[in-house]
Amino acid sequence: TRSERVTLLMNSHPDSTVLAAVDVAVSYGDYEALTASSFSVDAGELIAVVGPNGAGKSTLFKALAGFIDHEGDVVVHGEQCHHLERQAIAYIPQQSDVDLRFPITVAEVVMAGRRRFHGARMRPTRNDHDRVADCLSQVDLADMGTRSLATLSGGQVQRVLLARALAQEADVLLLDEALSGVDVRHTADLIGLFTQLCASGTSVLVSTHDLGLVRTHFSRCLTLNGRIIGDGTPATELAGDKLEAVFSRASSQGRS
């Protein structure tokens, strides 16, 4: 039964498992965007999520974060979340999902990540402002807090969204194409930041199309196309035959 599978996943590493997904599935009407998929995440893991466009990577992340309805179970710190707010999880959407026409400053975007601490009606504290400044410094945007989000480059917007996630102080970060559009220097800096976060116990999942980056910097890789297809080291999951099987499913299933 599914409850037994939840218990099995949680008990595989009982002292370190932060997140477990059991038979998570998402449908939009008659279209199955994600069929039953299961995996667990331990504290401090850096995990790449790889698959073609339309494979369901964003859908998976939104389901884990509780932003969309789904079937199956998402378990965080041993508790089934159902569709409750999941404050232990921070989700960074793709830049294409961000409305840059909205008049908001960089610091205000990052401050939105502090709402779990001071609430929607309470004024931010000095600690909140200090934390926002620290998060902007970590993504090399320390001098841009007063800038309008609309004036930033695509790579800078991605770094602002990452700073907002850092401000949440979540245990799990779900980064949807967070390195897309980021230049080489800042990509290296952000990978270093991810490594530091993992060393402190934060779990980081990054969806990306950069297979070279995955092979070089990640120790675990989930391959996805409509469901979880593979889960292992990049050397195993991105090998010729396995990788071809993941991406060939795109044409056979009519995915974009």
PDB file of C-alpha atoms in Angstrom, residues 72-213:
ATOM      1  CA  GLY A  72       0.137  10.782  -3.785  1.00  0.00           C
ATOM      2  CA  ASP A  73       1.966  11.878  -0.664  1.00  0.00           C
ATOM      3  CA  VAL A  74       4.614  14.467   0.094  1.00  0.00           C
ATOM      4  CA  VAL A  75       6.231  13.874   3.475  1.00  0.00           C
ATOM      5  CA  VAL A  76       8.428  16.537   5.082  1.00  0.00           C
ATOM      6  CA  HIS A  77      10.271  15.756   8.317  1.00  0.00           C
ATOM      7  CA  GLY A  78       8.101  12.667   8.747  1.00  0.00           C
ATOM      8  CA  GLU A  79       4.768  14.483   8.433  1.00  0.00           C
ATOM      9  CA  GLN A  80       2.442  14.115   5.459  1.00  0.00           C
ATOM     10  CA  CYS A  81       1.783  17.570   4.070  1.00  0.00           C
ATOM     11  CA  HIS A  82      -1.292  16.947   1.931  1.00  0.00           C
ATOM     12  CA  HIS A  83      -1.982  20.444   0.559  1.00  0.00           C
ATOM     13  CA  LEU A  84      -0.975  22.494   3.583  1.00  0.00           C
ATOM     14  CA  GLU A  85       1.565  25.296   3.344  1.00  0.00           C
ATOM     15  CA  ARG A  86       5.056  23.810   3.209  1.00  0.00           C
ATOM     16  CA  GLN A  87       7.254  26.361   4.898  1.00  0.00           C
ATOM     17  CA  ALA A  88      10.200  23.971   5.014  1.00  0.00           C
ATOM     18  CA  ILE A  89      10.325  24.046   1.196  1.00  0.00           C
ATOM     19  CA  ALA A  90      11.334  27.041  -0.930  1.00  0.00           C
ATOM     20  CA  TYR A  91      10.548  27.014  -4.646  1.00  0.00           C
ATOM     21  CA  ILE A  92      12.236  29.224  -7.249  1.00  0.00           C
ATOM     22  CA  PRO A  93      10.253  29.356 -10.494  1.00  0.00           C
ATOM     23  CA  GLN A  94      11.697  29.760 -13.947  1.00  0.00           C
ATOM     24  CA  GLN A  95      12.290  33.375 -14.867  1.00  0.00           C
ATOM     25  CA  SER A  96       9.612  33.059 -17.588  1.00  0.00           C
ATOM     26  CA  ASP A  97       7.044  32.604 -14.792  1.00  0.00           C
ATOM     27  CA  VAL A  98       7.918  35.973 -13.212  1.00  0.00           C
ATOM     28  CA  ASP A  99       5.904  39.084 -14.136  1.00  0.00           C
ATOM     29  CA  LEU A 100       8.581  41.751 -14.550  1.00  0.00           C
ATOM     30  CA  ARG A 101       5.925  44.420 -15.160  1.00  0.00           C
ATOM     31  CA  PHE A 102       5.009  44.388 -11.477  1.00  0.00           C
ATOM     32  CA  PRO A 103       6.522  47.481  -9.790  1.00  0.00           C
ATOM     33  CA  ILE A 104       8.704  46.008  -7.051  1.00  0.00           C
ATOM     34  CA  THR A 105      12.268  46.490  -5.903  1.00  0.00           C
ATOM     35  CA  VAL A 106      14.893  43.804  -5.531  1.00  0.00           C
ATOM     36  CA  ALA A 107      14.884  44.128  -1.727  1.00  0.00           C
ATOM     37  CA  GLU A 108      11.084  43.848  -1.630  1.00  0.00           C
ATOM     38  CA  VAL A 109      11.239  40.600  -3.612  1.00  0.00           C
ATOM     39  CA  VAL A 110      13.734  39.121  -1.165  1.00  0.00           C
ATOM     40  CA  MET A 111      11.795  40.435   1.841  1.00  0.00           C
ATOM     41  CA  ALA A 112       8.806  38.396   0.624  1.00  0.00           C
ATOM     42  CA  GLY A 113      10.795  35.346   1.682  1.00  0.00           C
ATOM     43  CA  ARG A 114      10.706  36.562   5.287  1.00  0.00           C
ATOM     44  CA  ARG A 115       6.915  36.484   5.631  1.00  0.00           C
ATOM     45  CA  ARG A 116       7.024  33.116   7.381  1.00  0.00           C
ATOM     46  CA  PHE A 117       8.836  34.862  10.248  1.00  0.00           C
ATOM     47  CA  HIS A 118       6.993  38.167  10.635  1.00  0.00           C
ATOM     48  CA  GLY A 119       3.617  37.434   9.029  1.00  0.00           C
ATOM     49  CA  ALA A 120       1.772  39.378   6.341  1.00  0.00           C
ATOM     50  CA  ARG A 121       0.510  42.083   8.722  1.00  0.00           C
ATOM     51  CA  MET A 122       3.604  42.660  10.811  1.00  0.00           C
ATOM     52  CA  ARG A 123       6.340  45.078   9.843  1.00  0.00           C
ATOM     53  CA  PRO A 124       9.746  43.588   9.053  1.00  0.00           C
ATOM     54  CA  THR A 125      12.213  43.765  11.913  1.00  0.00           C
ATOM     55  CA  ARG A 126      15.812  44.938  11.806  1.00  0.00           C
ATOM     56  CA  ASN A 127      16.788  41.278  11.732  1.00  0.00           C
ATOM     57  CA  ASP A 128      14.639  40.792   8.615  1.00  0.00           C
ATOM     58  CA  HIS A 129      16.332  43.722   6.873  1.00  0.00           C
ATOM     59  CA  ASP A 130      19.757  42.434   7.888  1.00  0.00           C
ATOM     60  CA  ARG A 131      18.887  38.973   6.587  1.00  0.00           C
ATOM     61  CA  VAL A 132      17.727  40.414   3.239  1.00  0.00           C
ATOM     62  CA  ALA A 133      21.006  42.325   2.892  1.00  0.00           C
ATOM     63  CA  ASP A 134      22.975  39.170   3.711  1.00  0.00           C
ATOM     64  CA  CYS A 135      21.071  37.097   1.140  1.00  0.00           C
ATOM     65  CA  LEU A 136      21.639  39.708  -1.576  1.00  0.00           C
ATOM     66  CA  SER A 137      25.327  39.717  -0.708  1.00  0.00           C
ATOM     67  CA  GLN A 138      25.475  35.922  -1.056  1.00  0.00           C
ATOM     68  CA  VAL A 139      24.266  36.175  -4.675  1.00  0.00           C
ATOM     69  CA  ASP A 140      26.515  39.181  -5.464  1.00  0.00           C
ATOM     70  CA  LEU A 141      23.690  41.745  -5.602  1.00  0.00           C
ATOM     71  CA  ALA A 142      24.517  43.673  -2.432  1.00  0.00           C
ATOM     72  CA  ASP A 143      24.247  47.084  -4.115  1.00  0.00           C
ATOM     73  CA  MET A 144      21.000  46.462  -6.011  1.00  0.00           C
ATOM     74  CA  GLY A 145      18.354  46.380  -3.269  1.00  0.00           C
ATOM     75  CA  THR A 146      16.684  49.606  -4.412  1.00  0.00           C
ATOM     76  CA  ARG A 147      16.691  48.698  -8.097  1.00  0.00           C
ATOM     77  CA  SER A 148      13.443  47.822  -9.828  1.00  0.00           C
ATOM     78  CA  LEU A 149      13.260  44.117 -10.675  1.00  0.00           C
ATOM     79  CA  ALA A 150      12.246  45.073 -14.223  1.00  0.00           C
ATOM     80  CA  THR A 151      15.629  46.760 -14.855  1.00  0.00           C
ATOM     81  CA  LEU A 152      17.689  43.632 -14.199  1.00  0.00           C
ATOM     82  CA  SER A 153      19.086  41.126 -16.674  1.00  0.00           C
ATOM     83  CA  GLY A 154      17.732  37.601 -16.812  1.00  0.00           C
ATOM     84  CA  GLY A 155      20.671  36.213 -14.868  1.00  0.00           C
ATOM     85  CA  GLN A 156      20.296  38.891 -12.204  1.00  0.00           C
ATOM     86  CA  VAL A 157      16.588  38.107 -11.820  1.00  0.00           C
ATOM     87  CA  GLN A 158      17.464  34.453 -11.239  1.00  0.00           C
ATOM     88  CA  ARG A 159      19.871  35.477  -8.497  1.00  0.00           C
ATOM     89  CA  VAL A 160      17.223  37.711  -6.871  1.00  0.00           C
ATOM     90  CA  LEU A 161      14.833  34.751  -6.782  1.00  0.00           C
ATOM     91  CA  LEU A 162      17.539  32.614  -5.215  1.00  0.00           C
ATOM     92  CA  ALA A 163      18.112  35.309  -2.572  1.00  0.00           C
ATOM     93  CA  ARG A 164      14.382  35.231  -1.788  1.00  0.00           C
ATOM     94  CA  ALA A 165      14.585  31.469  -1.277  1.00  0.00           C
ATOM     95  CA  LEU A 166      17.618  31.880   0.980  1.00  0.00           C
ATOM     96  CA  ALA A 167      15.668  34.437   3.022  1.00  0.00           C
ATOM     97  CA  GLN A 168      13.036  31.771   3.732  1.00  0.00           C
ATOM     98  CA  GLU A 169      15.667  29.703   5.551  1.00  0.00           C
ATOM     99  CA  ALA A 170      13.966  26.578   4.194  1.00  0.00           C
ATOM    100  CA  ASP A 171      15.337  23.073   4.624  1.00  0.00           C
ATOM    101  CA  VAL A 172      14.743  22.171   0.953  1.00  0.00           C
ATOM    102  CA  LEU A 173      15.350  24.437  -2.046  1.00  0.00           C
ATOM    103  CA  LEU A 174      13.670  23.559  -5.363  1.00  0.00           C
ATOM    104  CA  LEU A 175      15.436  25.567  -8.057  1.00  0.00           C
ATOM    105  CA  ASP A 176      13.690  25.440 -11.439  1.00  0.00           C
ATOM    106  CA  GLU A 177      16.277  26.314 -14.096  1.00  0.00           C
ATOM    107  CA  ALA A 178      17.885  28.636 -11.547  1.00  0.00           C
ATOM    108  CA  LEU A 179      21.149  28.751 -13.520  1.00  0.00           C
ATOM    109  CA  SER A 180      19.512  29.578 -16.853  1.00  0.00           C
ATOM    110  CA  GLY A 181      20.830  32.856 -18.238  1.00  0.00           C
ATOM    111  CA  VAL A 182      23.439  33.186 -15.491  1.00  0.00           C
ATOM    112  CA  ASP A 183      26.950  33.960 -16.759  1.00  0.00           C
ATOM    113  CA  VAL A 184      29.855  31.576 -16.258  1.00  0.00           C
ATOM    114  CA  ARG A 185      31.401  33.413 -13.287  1.00  0.00           C
ATOM    115  CA  HIS A 186      28.164  33.671 -11.350  1.00  0.00           C
ATOM    116  CA  THR A 187      27.234  30.087 -12.219  1.00  0.00           C
ATOM    117  CA  ALA A 188      30.461  28.961 -10.561  1.00  0.00           C
ATOM    118  CA  ASP A 189      29.724  31.212  -7.579  1.00  0.00           C
ATOM    119  CA  LEU A 190      26.195  29.822  -7.216  1.00  0.00           C
ATOM    120  CA  ILE A 191      27.397  26.226  -7.421  1.00  0.00           C
ATOM    121  CA  GLY A 192      29.793  27.097  -4.620  1.00  0.00           C
ATOM    122  CA  LEU A 193      26.893  28.578  -2.642  1.00  0.00           C
ATOM    123  CA  PHE A 194      24.806  25.425  -3.199  1.00  0.00           C
ATOM    124  CA  THR A 195      27.707  23.348  -1.907  1.00  0.00           C
ATOM    125  CA  GLN A 196      27.979  25.521   1.216  1.00  0.00           C
ATOM    126  CA  LEU A 197      24.240  25.256   1.839  1.00  0.00           C
ATOM    127  CA  CYS A 198      24.379  21.479   1.523  1.00  0.00           C
ATOM    128  CA  ALA A 199      27.319  21.340   3.926  1.00  0.00           C
ATOM    129  CA  SER A 200      25.125  23.122   6.486  1.00  0.00           C
ATOM    130  CA  GLY A 201      22.307  20.589   6.001  1.00  0.00           C
ATOM    131  CA  THR A 202      20.102  22.291   3.410  1.00  0.00           C
ATOM    132  CA  SER A 203      18.939  20.031   0.559  1.00  0.00           C
ATOM    133  CA  VAL A 204      19.100  21.560  -2.929  1.00  0.00           C
ATOM    134  CA  LEU A 205      17.357  20.215  -6.051  1.00  0.00           C
ATOM    135  CA  VAL A 206      18.203  21.965  -9.323  1.00  0.00           C
ATOM    136  CA  SER A 207      16.514  21.327 -12.653  1.00  0.00           C
ATOM    137  CA  THR A 208      18.903  22.039 -15.505  1.00  0.00           C
ATOM    138  CA  HIS A 209      19.675  21.276 -19.140  1.00  0.00           C
ATOM    139  CA  ASP A 210      23.420  21.705 -18.629  1.00  0.00           C
ATOM    140  CA  LEU A 211      24.565  18.094 -18.546  1.00  0.00           C
ATOM    141  CA  GLY A 212      28.227  19.063 -18.324  1.00  0.00           C
ATOM    142  CA  LEU A 213      27.477  21.002 -15.136  1.00  0.00           C
TER     143      LEU A 213
END
